[in-house]
Structures are given as structure tokens and as C-alpha cells.
Amino acid sequence: SIKMHEKRNTKQKNEEKTPKGAVPAYLLDREGQSRAKVLSNMIKQKRKEKAGKWEVPVPKVRAQGETEVLKVIRTGKRKKKAWKRMVTKVCFVGDGFTRKPPKYERFIRPMGLRFKKAHVTHPELKATFCLPILGVKKNPSSPLYTTLGVITKGTVIEVNVSELGLVTQGGKVIWGKYAQVTNNPENDGCINAVLLV
Amino acid sequence: MALYNFKKITVVPSAKDFIDLTLSKTQRKTPTVIHKHYQIHRIRHFYMRKVKYTQQNYHDRLSQILTDFPKLDDIHPFYADLMNVLYDKDHYKLALGQINIAKNLIDNVGKDYVRLMKYGDSLYRCKQLKRAALGRMCTIIKRQKQSLEYLEQVRQHLSRLPTIDPNTRTLLLCGYPNVGKSSFINKVTRADVEVQPYAFTTKSLFVGHMDYKYLRWQVVDTPGILDHPLEDRNTIEMQAITALAHLRAAVLYVMDVSEQCGHSLEEQVELFKNIKPLFANKPLIIVANKCDVKRISELPEESQKIFEMFEAEGFSVIETSTLTEEGVIQVKTEACDRLLAHRVDMKMKGNKVNEVLNRLHLAMPTKRDNKERLPFIPEGAVVRKKRMEVDTPKRKSERDLELELGDDYILDLQKYWDLMNSSEKYDKIPEIWEGHNILDYIDPDIMRKLEELEKEEELREAAGEYDSESESEDEEMMEIRQLAKQIREKKKLKILQSKEKDTRGPRMPRTAKKASMEHAFVQRKVLEKEMTDLGLDMTNKDDAHYARRSRSVTRKRKRDESVPPTSVARSRSSSRTPRDVSGLRDEKMVKKVKTMAKKAQKKMNRMGRKGESDRHIFDLKPKHLLAGKRKSGKTQRR
């Protein structure tokens, strides 16, 4: 069957099976072998793909509930209306961001919690750079947070790496790369991230 | 310019100590107890306070350091150069610059984290933020470790520098090492500089003080200088060079005649020639030291010629021996005298002389004829002067008597009275004699004198000396007085008139008055009347500017005349166009406007409305009346 085809029979060295002492001549050059099943490369690849396209430094993150990230703001004459929400975590808004008229904006992202730069570490160079953020790619807790630009631990952000001076094979300059946030920015006051190479 | 005191710079703590100090201070001086269940604003304030407190502490301490350390541009160039030689100007400035940057960074960190803490919604979050803030500030200080160490060393060395006043009288000793400069200063002042047989015993500048001619003098001992070009000089020699370059002092170039210092006379002369440019503008004396070992006269011919050359150039050469002390005093006096003369010269050439010059210059009047005019000295002065010289015993004074008698002394002024009969000096004088007051009869001529006085007074009074201060009034004053009188009269009349007005009776409303009689403006009749009262001729004033009406008397306009109803007002007070014709060009427009107004009015009149706003209900069902529940009672009426 295909399964059997995929699992090859390999021969491995087996220490115990080698008999000590006199050995018949035709067995002299052989060491004990044992058969083991080794998964073929293809299987490995397929499993990798299943796991996800990216191998990230922070694979599992605690999911942030809505009550944690968004705070209810009461408005209205008698403070009865509760349709507005204020983001309590650090967020990123783009350059050309303008608020909607205050009467109509549902999600408030306070200016004090807006960050533009992140401290990004290159995993191989072990050097940290302060790079400007280009955008939020994915927030693992919820797609709503991604659209809002909320940055929590485990969020994948895109950063401007022109400072590093990376060049592609074709000679083009790389100026945007993904990085994953590794700390809780609302507790530390800064965004620390690891570059995804 | 801030006055710097090198001895009072604040201690610069090392980085580790600084951090420990500040953090423990924050721990001690801010409240420490906080619970989860406190209100969030209280928690926030608690942690914000800690962040701010730490930031403030760092800021204060760093600012103190920055202000205490002298700015090289603000201090005397001698000290600036000395500090450059000792501590390297660039390094010094960089270190202080780094401290400044650190201070600014810490301020920014504090600000940012306080801002962030406003959004902290739990104790844990605020606490983490505070921890991050404090940690960041401490890391900034940790990075300044090198600068802080360097500054501490500079501070310690700076406080031990000798206080040399660059502006006062100074004698500067220079020369090769081991020639006897330090011995000289030890002899002349109370300084105790180390004297040893090896070269470079003196490694830095030393100051000693001495007195001469009631003035304080500084003597500065320098390390020895070797003969090589300026770039090759090490720090120690550079200190000597700096002193030479910046202090305006008398230079004593010390030479070792006996060559015990290890350098020949020619070498010493070479050095002298090399540093000669530094001696410009300074009185110079060559001190030939160690003459107890070898005198100049014992030297070979060429060496003696060197000294003769010096003398020829105008530098005095004095032989000294610090061991036997011969010549030392001579050097001192000569150097001080020459320096004083030099300083006086400099001051004469300077700007400040003019203030003092009048005290220095004695003006002698030029002789206009040959007559001798000797100074006049009164006799008493001559006698007194003679007495002073001879020192004759003085007249016994009362004070001497008092001191002699001690407790028994009584002030007895009656012994000085000059009476005909001197035995009557101590007689008692009665106050009343035979019914008369003695004091009235002191002077036999007293009545006569009184009469004379009284006559004099009468004369004076008649002459008008005691009259009041009224000056003679000229025409102007008379006119002014007359006008004042008139004004006063008019005022009184007006007051009477207004009192007569019957205010309690019926009064016309202001609007009913004719337009030309608006009381804000002066009526023509009243104006003319007042002016005639004052004396002006107001008879033919129909053409006057105030009498012209800017519009015709008849209100109705003729049909064919298109006279603009509103003319440019000649005098603003008397022309105002009526409201219903203002802004309209001509008669046709006026008519049209009137018909339009009437038409608009028709509808409202039919509907019985007051105006446009009458009877229109904007909100048929107002929320505040119709919505909501009743606390008590029914909703039949609202």
C-alpha cells in the first residue's frame, strides 16, 4: 500500500546484537542492524504545511477576550447608551488615519496608546533595531483586532526594514518584513518583536 | 557668569551607586502600600507618583552636576587651559554632554510612562508600567558609567588644584628640572614644596604667598621644562607652559650655574631662547642659582659671556644661593619692584586710568609774571609743626585730670570763667534779687536792644517783607481771573435753571421731539444764543456749516427730481435718512419696495398671524413632554 511505501525500511546500527567473541567470518564486517521506520521526506513536508505556512517564534498565545481588549464607553444624556468601545491595548493606526466624526465612531483608539515604532530583534544577528511599523498583519485573537490595529502578544506586524539594508537575489531592496510581537506592550510601554526571516 | 568654586562641586556618584541611591530614595519617600481593590484612579496616582519621583530625582542630581562643573568658556583662560592640559577639553565636554543627554532621555521616559499609565486599568498593569519606567531610567544611567567615573576623577583633582589668582601680583619660577625653583619658593614663602635630587620632583603647580611693601604676592612654582618642541611636551611640562602663557607675572628664569642639575649652561641658554616668546610683556630676571657651589666669576670665559649677553639684553642677572640665602632677598625685591612698575605702566595704558588720573596728576599753574608767590602757611601751623617735632609737653586736658583723679573727679567748668575778681568764681548766684528776676538784668543795655529790635521789625513789616507770596499779576493772569469769574457765574445760573425745571409734571417722551431737536445734538438756536452771550457776532450765519440742512425741509419729493434722498452728511450729527427709504436708489424703487411689503403682509393678515414666526409649531410632539414615565399621577395632562 501507499502507506507502506512511504515508510521506508532503514537499517540502523544495533549495539547489542553484535556478538562478542568469536564470530564466523561471513559475519565479521556486519554490525547489528535493526529495522526502523523512518518517515519519508514527503510526509514531513506535508505535515509542515498542515501545521501552517509560518513557523513563528510565539506559536501559542492566550486569546484576549473582548471585555479585556475593548472597554465599554457609556454615552448619551443619561449615560445609558453603551455602543461605543475604547481599545485598552496598544494599537497602530496608519499615517493617513483620521477619526470618524466623534458622534459616529464606534471604536475609540486613544492617542496615548498609539505606537509607531517597534523594537525588532533579528534572530540570527541578535541585534535589536527600532523600526517603524507599517501595519498589523494578523492578530491571533480575532480578525476584528486585526482590522482595528490592536497589537497584543503574538500579533504579526509588518515593519520597515530599510534600515537593515537587505537585498533580494534579484537586486531589489527589501523594505518591509514581518515580525511577531513577543511582549505585552500595554504592560511594558514598548513593542518588542522578533523578525520573521 | 556663574562663580565657580572648584572645591564645592557635588560628588559625582558612580553609576551603580547612583541607581541604588535613587531607587532606595523612591522606596523610602513615596507611599508603599497599595491594594488591588482600591479605586483605579488611586492606583494610577500611586504608581505615577513613583515614576515622577524617580524622574525628578535623577533630573535634579544630573542638573546639579551640570551646573557645578565649570564651563571651560566661562572661566579664566588660565584655568581653561590648565584643565585642557590636565583633563583634555574634548573628553571633558563630551562627558558633560553625555550627562545632559541622559538627563533629557530620563525626562522623556518619565513623561511617556506617565502618559501611558493613564490607560492602566488594573493594578498589575500599572505596576508593570512603573517597573518598566524605572528600569528604563536606570538603564540610561548604567550606560553613563564611564562618564560618571571620569567626572568624579576630574572633580577630585580639580578640588586639589592650587588656587592661583590670575589677576594679582605673581612671581613665576621656571627653568630646567632640579635647578632650585622649589628651594627658592620654600625660602621666600611659607610653602613647603618637596625638594629632592631627582628630576621632576615637582609635578604640578604650587603656590606660595609672601608679603612685600604691604602687599600680598603669589609665588608660583612650576615643574621643570625640558628643551623640546611644544608638540612633544608631556602633561607636566604643559602645566608649566600654561602658567607661563596665561599668568601676567614677573618671570624668574632659574639657571643652575654649577650644572648640578645635569644640564649644561648652553642647554639652559637654549631653553631660554626657545621659550623666550612666552616672556613677552613680562618683567624677566635671570636667577643664577647654586652660586655657593660655583660663582659666575669662576666660570670659563664663554659662560661668562652668556651672562654678559643677558645683561646686555636688559635682563638683570642676580646670583643666588638658596642654601646660603644670599641674593634671595635681592631677587625678591627686584622682581617685585619691576612687576609693580610694569603693572602701573599697563594700567596707565588701559582705560580705567582716566578715573584715577585726576588724583595722580598735580596741575601747576603757569607763571604769568615774574612775581614770586610763595605758599601761605599760617603761623599757628608752623608753630604746631615745630612743636610736633620738638615734642613739647601738651597742656593738661580734662581727660588726663579725669584719669588721674579717677573716682574723685568732678567736672568743674567754673574754673575757666573770666571774671574781674577771680576769687568770685565759685560764688553762688541767686535767681531772684530784691523782687526782680536776675536773668532780666544780665545785660545793662537790654532794654535798648529790645527797642532797637522792635523798630527794625516795624520797618521790615512796612517794607512788605512779610507779605504773602502773590507775584505781580500780568495781563494774562487778569484775563484768566475774569474768565474764571464768568464761568463761575454761568455755572451758578445753569444750576438755578435746572432746579427751576418742573420735573414732576408731564413730560414729552423723547421720541416725540422733532428730529432736528434731538437733545444729543446742540440746537442751532441755543448755539447762537450762547455764542452771542460770549461776545461773538452770530447775526448772518445762515450759510454756516451747522445751519445747512443736508436734506430739504419738505419731506415729499417732486416726481421729476431724482435727488438722492440721502446725501453725504456734512456734519454727521444732523443727517440721518429715515429707515424706510435708506438703501434705495430712487422713487420707483421706493414704491416697489412698499408694494412688496404690503403683499407680504396680506397673507399674514388673512391668517391672523402676528408675524412670520407666529403660529408655526416646529415640534408637534416634543419628547420632553410626551416621553417618559410619571413618578406619580396619571398622564392625562402633560
mmCIF file of N, CA, C and O in Angstrom, chain B residues 301-336:
data_model
loop_
_atom_site.group_PDB
_atom_site.id
_atom_site.type_symbol
_atom_site.label_atom_id
_atom_site.label_comp_id
_atom_site.label_asym_id
_atom_site.label_seq_id
_atom_site.Cartn_x
_atom_site.Cartn_y
_atom_site.Cartn_z
ATOM 1 N N GLU B 301 85.355 81.605 30.319
ATOM 2 C CA GLU B 301 85.061 82.855 29.602
ATOM 3 C C GLU B 301 83.749 82.826 28.833
ATOM 4 O O GLU B 301 82.935 83.748 28.889
ATOM 5 N N GLU B 302 83.528 81.727 28.094
ATOM 6 C CA GLU B 302 82.330 81.688 27.211
ATOM 7 C C GLU B 302 81.067 81.765 28.062
ATOM 8 O O GLU B 302 80.105 82.455 27.699
ATOM 9 N N SER B 303 81.092 81.037 29.167
ATOM 10 C CA SER B 303 79.889 81.052 30.009
ATOM 11 C C SER B 303 79.656 82.449 30.556
ATOM 12 O O SER B 303 78.519 82.922 30.622
ATOM 13 N N GLN B 304 80.780 83.096 30.920
ATOM 14 C CA GLN B 304 80.600 84.447 31.452
ATOM 15 C C GLN B 304 80.029 85.362 30.382
ATOM 16 O O GLN B 304 79.221 86.242 30.669
ATOM 17 N N LYS B 305 80.459 85.100 29.146
ATOM 18 C CA LYS B 305 79.946 85.932 28.050
ATOM 19 C C LYS B 305 78.420 85.790 27.956
ATOM 20 O O LYS B 305 77.717 86.761 27.638
ATOM 21 N N ILE B 306 77.946 84.571 28.238
ATOM 22 C CA ILE B 306 76.486 84.349 28.167
ATOM 23 C C ILE B 306 75.777 85.305 29.110
ATOM 24 O O ILE B 306 74.810 85.984 28.745
ATOM 25 N N PHE B 307 76.354 85.380 30.307
ATOM 26 C CA PHE B 307 75.698 86.247 31.284
ATOM 27 C C PHE B 307 75.822 87.700 30.894
ATOM 28 O O PHE B 307 74.892 88.499 31.089
ATOM 29 N N GLU B 308 76.973 88.014 30.319
ATOM 30 C CA GLU B 308 77.105 89.404 29.865
ATOM 31 C C GLU B 308 76.093 89.707 28.772
ATOM 32 O O GLU B 308 75.529 90.800 28.709
ATOM 33 N N MET B 309 75.844 88.706 27.943
ATOM 34 C CA MET B 309 74.856 88.895 26.874
ATOM 35 C C MET B 309 73.481 89.153 27.478
ATOM 36 O O MET B 309 72.719 90.003 27.014
ATOM 37 N N PHE B 310 73.179 88.417 28.487
ATOM 38 C CA PHE B 310 71.898 88.628 29.159
ATOM 39 C C PHE B 310 71.779 90.036 29.678
ATOM 40 O O PHE B 310 70.768 90.711 29.520
ATOM 41 N N GLU B 311 72.871 90.441 30.321
ATOM 42 C CA GLU B 311 72.853 91.796 30.886
ATOM 43 C C GLU B 311 72.663 92.813 29.767
ATOM 44 O O GLU B 311 71.953 93.799 29.910
ATOM 45 N N ALA B 312 73.337 92.523 28.667
ATOM 46 C CA ALA B 312 73.253 93.460 27.538
ATOM 47 C C ALA B 312 71.828 93.560 27.009
ATOM 48 O O ALA B 312 71.371 94.628 26.608
ATOM 49 N N GLU B 313 71.161 92.445 27.016
ATOM 50 C CA GLU B 313 69.781 92.485 26.509
ATOM 51 C C GLU B 313 68.831 93.171 27.465
ATOM 52 O O GLU B 313 67.662 93.380 27.153
ATOM 53 N N GLY B 314 69.296 93.446 28.628
ATOM 54 C CA GLY B 314 68.449 94.182 29.570
ATOM 55 C C GLY B 314 67.851 93.324 30.652
ATOM 56 O O GLY B 314 67.043 93.789 31.454
ATOM 57 N N PHE B 315 68.193 92.029 30.681
ATOM 58 C CA PHE B 315 67.660 91.194 31.754
ATOM 59 C C PHE B 315 68.660 91.199 32.890
ATOM 60 O O PHE B 315 69.819 90.864 32.699
ATOM 61 N N SER B 316 68.225 91.548 34.052
ATOM 62 C CA SER B 316 69.177 91.585 35.161
ATOM 63 C C SER B 316 69.469 90.165 35.613
ATOM 64 O O SER B 316 68.573 89.325 35.696
ATOM 65 N N VAL B 317 70.754 89.924 35.871
ATOM 66 C CA VAL B 317 71.178 88.604 36.342
ATOM 67 C C VAL B 317 71.554 88.761 37.797
ATOM 68 O O VAL B 317 72.338 89.627 38.153
ATOM 69 N N ILE B 318 70.983 87.916 38.628
ATOM 70 C CA ILE B 318 71.302 88.006 40.055
ATOM 71 C C ILE B 318 71.765 86.637 40.511
ATOM 72 O O ILE B 318 71.113 85.619 40.241
ATOM 73 N N GLU B 319 72.852 86.635 41.197
ATOM 74 C CA GLU B 319 73.356 85.367 41.723
ATOM 75 C C GLU B 319 72.676 85.068 43.043
ATOM 76 O O GLU B 319 72.551 85.940 43.890
ATOM 77 N N THR B 320 72.244 83.856 43.184
ATOM 78 C CA THR B 320 71.615 83.491 44.449
ATOM 79 C C THR B 320 72.121 82.142 44.892
ATOM 80 O O THR B 320 72.726 81.381 44.127
ATOM 81 N N SER B 321 71.860 81.904 46.136
ATOM 82 C CA SER B 321 72.075 80.550 46.609
ATOM 83 C C SER B 321 70.975 80.269 47.610
ATOM 84 O O SER B 321 70.902 80.924 48.656
ATOM 85 N N THR B 322 70.139 79.332 47.292
ATOM 86 C CA THR B 322 69.029 79.037 48.210
ATOM 87 C C THR B 322 69.552 78.348 49.466
ATOM 88 O O THR B 322 68.872 78.285 50.476
ATOM 89 N N LEU B 323 70.732 77.867 49.374
ATOM 90 C CA LEU B 323 71.300 77.207 50.565
ATOM 91 C C LEU B 323 71.777 78.245 51.568
ATOM 92 O O LEU B 323 71.411 78.215 52.741
ATOM 93 N N THR B 324 72.604 79.183 51.080
ATOM 94 C CA THR B 324 73.146 80.199 51.990
ATOM 95 C C THR B 324 72.254 81.432 52.051
ATOM 96 O O THR B 324 72.546 82.361 52.778
ATOM 97 N N GLU B 325 71.226 81.449 51.258
ATOM 98 C CA GLU B 325 70.256 82.539 51.241
ATOM 99 C C GLU B 325 70.826 83.859 50.757
ATOM 100 O O GLU B 325 70.205 84.896 50.942
ATOM 101 N N GLU B 326 71.969 83.857 50.156
ATOM 102 C CA GLU B 326 72.444 85.130 49.644
ATOM 103 C C GLU B 326 71.761 85.428 48.316
ATOM 104 O O GLU B 326 71.574 84.533 47.490
ATOM 105 N N GLY B 327 71.386 86.681 48.135
ATOM 106 C CA GLY B 327 70.806 87.075 46.849
ATOM 107 C C GLY B 327 69.326 86.811 46.737
ATOM 108 O O GLY B 327 68.675 87.332 45.839
ATOM 109 N N VAL B 328 68.788 86.017 47.665
ATOM 110 C CA VAL B 328 67.363 85.668 47.540
ATOM 111 C C VAL B 328 66.507 86.914 47.734
ATOM 112 O O VAL B 328 65.593 87.206 46.954
ATOM 113 N N ILE B 329 66.849 87.637 48.791
ATOM 114 C CA ILE B 329 66.056 88.849 49.081
ATOM 115 C C ILE B 329 66.192 89.845 47.933
ATOM 116 O O ILE B 329 65.237 90.525 47.544
ATOM 117 N N GLN B 330 67.412 89.894 47.407
ATOM 118 C CA GLN B 330 67.656 90.845 46.326
ATOM 119 C C GLN B 330 66.780 90.519 45.124
ATOM 120 O O GLN B 330 66.165 91.408 44.519
ATOM 121 N N VAL B 331 66.731 89.236 44.826
ATOM 122 C CA VAL B 331 65.881 88.802 43.704
ATOM 123 C C VAL B 331 64.442 89.202 43.961
ATOM 124 O O VAL B 331 63.738 89.734 43.099
ATOM 125 N N LYS B 332 64.024 88.935 45.177
ATOM 126 C CA LYS B 332 62.626 89.205 45.525
ATOM 127 C C LYS B 332 62.306 90.672 45.334
ATOM 128 O O LYS B 332 61.342 91.040 44.651
ATOM 129 N N THR B 333 63.163 91.530 45.917
ATOM 130 C CA THR B 333 62.847 92.961 45.847
ATOM 131 C C THR B 333 62.874 93.441 44.404
ATOM 132 O O THR B 333 61.980 94.171 43.967
ATOM 133 N N GLU B 334 63.901 92.992 43.684
ATOM 134 C CA GLU B 334 63.993 93.472 42.307
ATOM 135 C C GLU B 334 62.786 93.013 41.493
ATOM 136 O O GLU B 334 62.184 93.796 40.747
ATOM 137 N N ALA B 335 62.448 91.746 41.640
ATOM 138 C CA ALA B 335 61.310 91.216 40.857
ATOM 139 C C ALA B 335 60.028 91.954 41.206
ATOM 140 O O ALA B 335 59.264 92.367 40.324
ATOM 141 N N CYS B 336 59.812 92.149 42.508
ATOM 142 C CA CYS B 336 58.567 92.807 42.912
ATOM 143 C C CYS B 336 58.521 94.243 42.400
ATOM 144 O O CYS B 336 57.501 94.686 41.867
#
